[in-house]
Amino acid sequence: MQISTRLIRSLSLPSPVSTPLQEIVSSQKGVAKVVLKKGKTQLFRYGSPMVYSGAVDRIIGRPPPKTGDIVLVADGTEKPIGWGLFNSVSMFCVRLMQLEEEAARDPSCALNMEKLLETRIAAATELRKNIGLPSADTNAYRLVNSEGDRLSGLIIDIFGDIAVIASSAAWVEKYKSEIESCINRTNEINHIKWRPSIDILKEEGLDVSDLQESHPQPSLERVKVMENGISYAISLEGQKTGFYADQRENRKFISTVSKGCKVLDVCCYSGGFALNAALGGAINVMGIDTSLPALELAKENIGLNNLDPRSISFLKIAASEFMKSAAARHESWDLVILDPPKLAPRREVLQNASGMYRNLNSLAMQITKRGGLLMTCSCSGAMTQSGKFLGILQSAASMAGRKVTVLRQAGAACDHPIDPSYPEGAYLSNILLRVL
């Protein structure tokens, strides 16, 4: 009787509920588990894709996982919260690819990187089509925006029938052929070019001497594209992927506030903001940059858009040198655009970069007419995420003896989805100021 009672009680107890990931892992061997420290799990449940090594309590698995291996990510009780790709060298120990609840909804992608890539890139393609990209007047746009499209470390820009792939994570290089296969299924794409971020991939532990392009296309170094009806010559050997596709909507905005203005485009690269200002009715436009190849593109773009070279010009000179000289001459502009390169590539250099941002913006404010507009930009993820950029601008205004009012804040173009719960997702900050 006692034995029967115990048996009935044991049968009535709720059995442990296994998760979809646990069930899938039970059918596989060799999947390690990365267990997070207490109090660290909620950040990743909210969607942060980057698991820093400092958030890891222990790693369970023999042999230990290698860079590029699929691993489970679990809370302190060892219950999985998702899975991702491991890196034994990088400060990003794991890049989360799928959360537990997502695996429950779509188990076909669970622990299956090939299927996940196919699903995510197809979703990114469909999203762009739904917002009209490509279109009759725009064939340059971003197809995959790293964390924004849940593929941390992967950027794919489309220029006509060319896909330029920028990799900044070891896993991207490991799954190179699978990514290419997904892109090749897009009917409009005839050529693929890889642009590995060498410095970042070194930090990821890769031997960059092995990073060779699968299908080199020497004839594709220079191409012509269209954005919002404006023609651009771009170099696929230039900065980033060859063109700052994420500034499309901000360039278009400049064209709406430039009529009758004297405009200065600082760090102009190939002249995107300057061209939009000129075509928006600016009476005089000047762009400055230190890159001669970029300025050659900018000058070529004047002709492509049938602009009067007397009303738009480009000059090779350092930003601080030009602005200091202009301030000394008491020269000023109605509209100034300041879009410097990434000054804070890592959090460790944020303090030094803050000083550079402050000094550059102080100079820009000094040469903006009182009552004029300054569009200032930061493409540094560390700066954007720090929340310090507006404070730096206020400090720059004090240095310049000016007051500023924020009129507009903007992020990346609308085809670059950014989930606000992703602290690594928003890399671009554009702020329009009225300078008084």
XYZ file of C-alpha atoms in Angstrom:
436
model
C 0.000 0.000 0.000
C 2.843 2.405 0.934
C 4.668 1.607 -2.300
C 1.496 2.232 -4.344
C 0.895 5.571 -2.612
C 4.433 6.730 -3.329
C 4.083 5.645 -6.945
C 0.823 7.579 -7.372
C 2.389 10.685 -5.817
C 5.438 10.464 -8.071
C 3.250 10.114 -11.143
C 1.243 13.178 -10.165
C 4.303 15.421 -9.858
C 4.898 17.693 -12.868
C 7.740 16.382 -14.988
C 10.509 18.773 -16.019
C 9.565 20.582 -19.222
C 12.285 20.334 -21.835
C 12.805 23.249 -24.183
C 12.918 22.937 -27.985
C 16.650 23.628 -27.936
C 17.231 20.991 -25.251
C 15.297 18.465 -27.309
C 17.328 19.256 -30.435
C 20.627 19.168 -28.541
C 19.739 15.797 -27.029
C 19.780 14.355 -30.540
C 23.190 15.868 -31.282
C 26.596 15.421 -29.735
C 29.337 17.879 -28.952
C 27.270 21.067 -28.508
C 28.865 23.039 -25.684
C 26.920 25.219 -23.264
C 27.937 28.772 -22.345
C 26.444 29.564 -18.931
C 25.922 33.227 -18.073
C 26.540 34.904 -14.742
C 23.645 35.663 -12.442
C 21.836 38.826 -13.467
C 23.212 38.818 -17.029
C 20.504 36.882 -18.843
C 17.785 39.522 -19.176
C 19.895 41.709 -21.484
C 20.095 38.864 -23.992
C 16.449 37.866 -23.615
C 15.671 41.461 -24.565
C 17.621 40.927 -27.764
C 21.263 41.969 -27.351
C 23.195 39.710 -29.734
C 26.671 40.208 -28.246
C 27.692 38.049 -25.292
C 30.803 39.623 -23.789
C 33.306 37.290 -22.147
C 32.761 39.130 -18.849
C 29.127 37.955 -18.807
C 30.129 34.268 -18.930
C 30.262 32.220 -15.717
C 31.422 28.897 -17.165
C 31.555 26.816 -20.312
C 30.378 23.219 -20.225
C 31.708 20.907 -22.898
C 34.529 18.498 -23.589
C 36.415 19.222 -25.717
C 35.822 22.973 -25.258
C 34.239 24.781 -28.221
C 36.380 26.302 -30.955
C 35.901 29.580 -32.812
C 32.966 29.239 -35.178
C 31.301 26.384 -33.269
C 27.593 26.481 -32.496
C 26.952 26.697 -28.739
C 23.959 26.939 -26.438
C 23.729 30.024 -24.248
C 22.099 29.313 -20.890
C 21.141 31.062 -17.657
C 22.620 30.194 -14.261
C 20.377 27.136 -13.924
C 21.732 25.908 -17.281
C 18.363 26.447 -18.977
C 18.982 27.550 -22.594
C 18.002 31.081 -23.559
C 19.262 30.726 -27.131
C 22.114 29.612 -29.328
C 24.886 31.323 -31.190
C 28.387 31.148 -32.605
C 31.381 30.915 -30.304
C 34.665 32.811 -30.491
C 37.524 31.813 -28.213
C 39.541 34.972 -28.930
C 37.158 37.896 -29.411
C 35.766 40.059 -26.618
C 32.435 38.906 -28.061
C 32.466 35.374 -26.712
C 29.202 34.477 -28.464
C 27.083 36.180 -31.107
C 23.519 35.082 -30.391
C 21.668 33.963 -33.496
C 18.327 32.670 -32.215
C 16.512 32.905 -28.896
C 14.739 29.987 -27.243
C 11.246 31.303 -28.008
C 12.235 31.846 -31.650
C 13.470 28.260 -31.845
C 10.083 27.159 -30.491
C 8.322 29.051 -33.288
C 10.762 27.977 -36.013
C 12.636 24.817 -34.989
C 13.905 24.328 -38.557
C 16.508 27.051 -37.907
C 17.544 25.844 -34.453
C 21.280 25.074 -34.356
C 21.236 25.156 -38.170
C 23.295 28.077 -39.429
C 22.712 27.327 -43.114
C 18.927 27.365 -42.685
C 19.098 30.454 -40.463
C 21.096 32.364 -43.088
C 18.635 31.395 -45.791
C 15.684 32.521 -43.646
C 17.181 35.793 -42.436
C 18.520 36.939 -45.822
C 15.201 36.066 -47.477
C 13.380 38.104 -44.812
C 15.756 41.042 -45.351
C 15.180 40.900 -49.106
C 11.400 40.825 -48.659
C 11.503 43.763 -46.245
C 13.394 45.931 -48.753
C 10.987 44.975 -51.524
C 8.063 45.975 -49.312
C 9.474 49.493 -48.927
C 10.218 49.806 -52.633
C 13.888 48.885 -52.926
C 15.298 48.747 -55.467
C 13.274 51.295 -57.417
C 13.448 53.278 -60.655
C 15.446 56.059 -58.962
C 17.388 54.058 -56.326
C 19.499 50.974 -56.976
C 21.994 51.536 -54.142
C 20.807 50.371 -50.721
C 21.656 48.161 -47.754
C 20.220 44.658 -47.958
C 21.540 43.281 -44.647
C 22.318 45.579 -41.732
C 24.218 43.406 -39.247
C 22.414 43.367 -35.872
C 19.423 45.162 -37.407
C 18.702 42.054 -39.495
C 19.756 39.639 -36.729
C 23.029 38.708 -38.449
C 25.626 40.371 -36.251
C 28.863 41.035 -38.125
C 27.401 40.865 -41.662
C 26.624 43.833 -43.919
C 25.474 43.479 -47.522
C 25.152 46.565 -49.715
C 23.569 46.381 -53.161
C 24.865 48.531 -56.025
C 22.843 47.720 -59.127
C 23.578 44.073 -59.910
C 26.541 43.934 -57.502
C 26.406 42.767 -53.895
C 29.260 44.004 -51.691
C 29.620 41.940 -48.529
C 31.435 43.448 -45.543
C 32.419 40.943 -42.870
C 33.445 41.886 -39.342
C 33.021 38.551 -37.559
C 34.818 35.225 -37.767
C 31.565 33.341 -38.374
C 30.896 35.346 -41.545
C 34.139 34.128 -43.076
C 33.395 30.555 -41.986
C 29.986 30.623 -43.715
C 31.180 32.531 -46.751
C 29.988 30.005 -49.331
C 26.556 29.701 -47.689
C 26.123 33.498 -47.711
C 27.128 33.658 -51.359
C 24.667 30.899 -52.163
C 21.833 32.892 -50.570
C 22.800 36.023 -52.512
C 23.083 34.127 -55.786
C 19.414 33.168 -55.468
C 18.523 36.840 -55.910
C 17.805 37.270 -59.603
C 19.026 40.871 -59.778
C 22.537 40.088 -58.440
C 25.198 39.042 -60.974
C 28.400 39.811 -59.072
C 29.571 39.459 -55.462
C 32.490 41.312 -53.911
C 33.873 40.682 -50.410
C 35.202 43.518 -48.255
C 36.565 41.958 -45.032
C 37.173 44.396 -42.162
C 40.792 43.390 -41.659
C 41.499 45.134 -38.338
C 38.328 43.807 -36.718
C 38.857 40.291 -38.061
C 42.357 40.294 -36.570
C 40.717 40.923 -33.198
C 38.397 38.024 -34.007
C 41.475 35.803 -34.170
C 41.542 35.199 -37.918
C 44.658 34.883 -40.034
C 43.819 37.697 -42.437
C 46.413 36.494 -44.948
C 43.954 33.711 -45.766
C 41.106 36.098 -46.605
C 40.993 35.844 -50.367
C 38.014 36.788 -52.513
C 36.291 33.722 -53.936
C 35.540 35.326 -57.291
C 37.703 38.433 -57.794
C 36.179 41.015 -60.133
C 38.944 43.478 -61.106
C 36.677 45.042 -63.736
C 34.204 46.121 -61.023
C 36.457 48.560 -59.175
C 34.393 51.533 -60.405
C 30.617 51.430 -60.909
C 27.778 53.916 -61.344
C 24.650 53.836 -59.214
C 21.586 55.970 -58.548
C 20.121 57.108 -55.240
C 16.987 59.239 -55.044
C 17.493 60.163 -58.701
C 21.093 61.345 -58.186
C 23.908 59.562 -60.045
C 27.094 58.514 -58.255
C 30.346 56.995 -59.391
C 31.578 54.785 -56.581
C 34.764 52.828 -56.051
C 34.352 49.330 -54.683
C 37.880 49.722 -53.318
C 36.876 52.851 -51.399
C 35.867 53.263 -47.763
C 33.491 50.759 -46.145
C 31.669 49.018 -49.008
C 32.460 51.885 -51.379
C 29.458 54.063 -50.514
C 27.727 55.126 -47.310
C 24.365 53.580 -48.144
C 23.043 54.178 -44.625
C 22.970 57.958 -45.134
C 20.463 57.898 -47.997
C 17.518 59.485 -46.216
C 19.741 62.020 -44.454
C 21.281 63.073 -47.775
C 17.784 63.517 -49.177
C 16.825 65.653 -46.168
C 19.734 68.009 -46.845
C 18.321 68.680 -50.309
C 15.117 69.992 -48.675
C 16.860 72.619 -46.495
C 19.549 73.877 -48.886
C 17.671 76.224 -51.196
C 19.404 79.610 -51.386
C 22.089 78.533 -48.898
C 25.839 78.653 -48.863
C 26.771 75.091 -47.887
C 29.935 73.417 -46.531
C 30.286 69.618 -46.522
C 33.110 68.646 -44.127
C 34.580 65.133 -44.598
C 32.554 64.914 -47.794
C 33.968 61.619 -49.156
C 32.486 61.303 -52.685
C 30.210 64.311 -52.219
C 26.874 62.803 -51.236
C 25.642 65.639 -49.007
C 27.200 68.291 -51.254
C 25.472 66.944 -54.370
C 22.109 66.842 -52.623
C 22.593 70.421 -51.430
C 23.475 71.629 -54.932
C 20.516 69.845 -56.511
C 18.328 71.207 -53.725
C 19.004 74.774 -54.822
C 22.047 75.856 -52.796
C 23.720 78.914 -54.300
C 27.236 77.730 -53.467
C 28.543 74.387 -52.195
C 32.020 73.374 -51.064
C 33.139 69.901 -49.975
C 36.420 69.116 -48.208
C 38.172 65.825 -47.532
C 41.705 64.440 -47.160
C 41.190 61.515 -49.558
C 42.247 62.311 -53.110
C 40.523 59.223 -54.616
C 37.282 60.214 -52.873
C 37.523 63.755 -54.188
C 38.134 62.478 -57.703
C 34.842 60.586 -57.409
C 33.127 63.709 -56.070
C 34.342 65.768 -59.023
C 33.225 63.064 -61.444
C 29.795 63.158 -59.798
C 29.473 66.868 -60.640
C 29.509 65.976 -64.331
C 27.268 62.939 -63.940
C 24.539 65.194 -62.561
C 25.078 68.088 -65.003
C 25.882 70.516 -62.198
C 27.604 73.844 -62.763
C 31.209 73.400 -61.527
C 31.225 77.093 -60.603
C 28.551 76.490 -57.954
C 29.990 73.304 -56.408
C 33.645 72.557 -55.705
C 35.804 70.143 -53.722
C 39.084 70.732 -51.912
C 41.710 68.382 -50.457
C 42.459 69.592 -46.930
C 42.162 68.367 -43.335
C 38.878 69.298 -41.632
C 40.381 70.995 -38.569
C 42.920 72.922 -40.651
C 40.248 74.251 -43.009
C 37.793 75.185 -40.261
C 40.437 76.930 -38.129
C 41.521 78.982 -41.141
C 37.914 79.835 -42.031
C 37.171 80.882 -38.442
C 40.254 83.131 -38.423
C 38.956 84.799 -41.612
C 35.479 85.128 -40.046
C 34.073 83.126 -42.959
C 30.779 81.342 -42.349
C 28.153 79.177 -44.055
C 24.362 78.951 -43.821
C 24.504 75.161 -43.614
C 27.414 73.005 -42.465
C 27.490 69.205 -42.609
C 30.094 67.478 -40.426
C 30.356 63.719 -41.025
C 33.785 62.583 -39.741
C 35.092 59.008 -39.941
C 34.588 56.612 -37.036
C 36.541 58.284 -34.225
C 35.581 55.734 -31.553
C 35.863 52.259 -33.078
C 35.987 50.751 -29.560
C 34.760 51.735 -26.111
C 38.348 51.836 -24.843
C 39.087 54.929 -26.948
C 35.789 56.680 -26.226
C 37.294 59.314 -23.931
C 39.915 60.372 -26.463
C 37.330 60.307 -29.265
C 34.988 62.488 -27.191
C 37.628 65.216 -27.203
C 38.017 64.970 -30.964
C 34.251 65.143 -31.527
C 34.034 68.164 -29.220
C 36.862 70.033 -30.953
C 35.580 69.340 -34.479
C 32.045 70.368 -33.597
C 33.242 73.507 -31.826
C 35.063 74.558 -34.998
C 32.014 73.708 -37.128
C 29.799 75.861 -34.903
C 32.199 78.789 -35.202
C 31.897 78.774 -38.984
C 28.115 78.295 -39.040
C 26.246 81.603 -39.420
C 24.233 82.617 -36.373
C 20.785 81.256 -37.012
C 22.256 78.751 -39.482
C 22.112 74.962 -39.473
C 24.714 72.363 -38.534
C 24.106 68.689 -39.290
C 26.617 66.737 -37.245
C 27.053 62.981 -37.516
C 28.620 60.127 -35.593
C 29.024 56.659 -37.088
C 30.806 55.346 -33.980
C 28.724 52.707 -32.241
C 30.567 53.306 -28.971
C 29.668 57.004 -29.070
C 26.023 56.446 -30.026
C 25.508 53.819 -27.330
C 27.239 55.887 -24.648
C 24.485 58.514 -24.743
C 27.151 61.215 -24.491
C 26.924 62.736 -27.955
C 24.395 65.475 -27.122
C 26.401 66.441 -24.030
C 29.540 66.690 -26.142
C 27.713 68.990 -28.556
C 26.624 71.254 -25.696
C 30.238 71.377 -24.493
C 31.373 72.180 -28.051
C 28.870 75.045 -28.188
C 30.292 76.504 -24.960
C 33.816 76.286 -26.400
C 32.628 78.083 -29.546
C 30.774 80.763 -27.597
C 27.511 79.671 -29.215
C 24.163 78.262 -28.196
C 22.511 75.407 -30.028
C 18.995 74.026 -30.353
C 18.328 70.449 -31.461
C 15.908 70.453 -34.396
C 16.112 66.871 -35.608
C 17.678 63.534 -34.705
C 17.899 60.724 -37.227
C 19.408 57.284 -37.507
C 20.070 55.106 -40.503
C 17.988 54.902 -43.664
C 14.576 53.253 -43.372
C 15.769 50.070 -45.102
C 18.108 49.399 -42.156
C 15.916 47.937 -39.413
C 17.207 48.757 -35.952
C 15.561 47.196 -32.919
C 15.939 49.643 -30.008
C 16.523 46.699 -27.688
C 19.764 45.963 -29.529
C 22.479 48.053 -27.846
C 24.850 47.206 -30.673
C 22.309 47.974 -33.389
C 22.281 51.742 -33.796
C 25.609 52.919 -35.157
C 24.530 56.106 -36.877
C 23.491 59.335 -35.208
C 22.668 62.473 -37.201
C 21.685 65.595 -35.273
C 20.516 68.835 -36.868
C 21.291 71.923 -34.781
C 20.293 75.530 -35.019
C 23.420 77.509 -34.118
C 22.775 80.849 -32.349
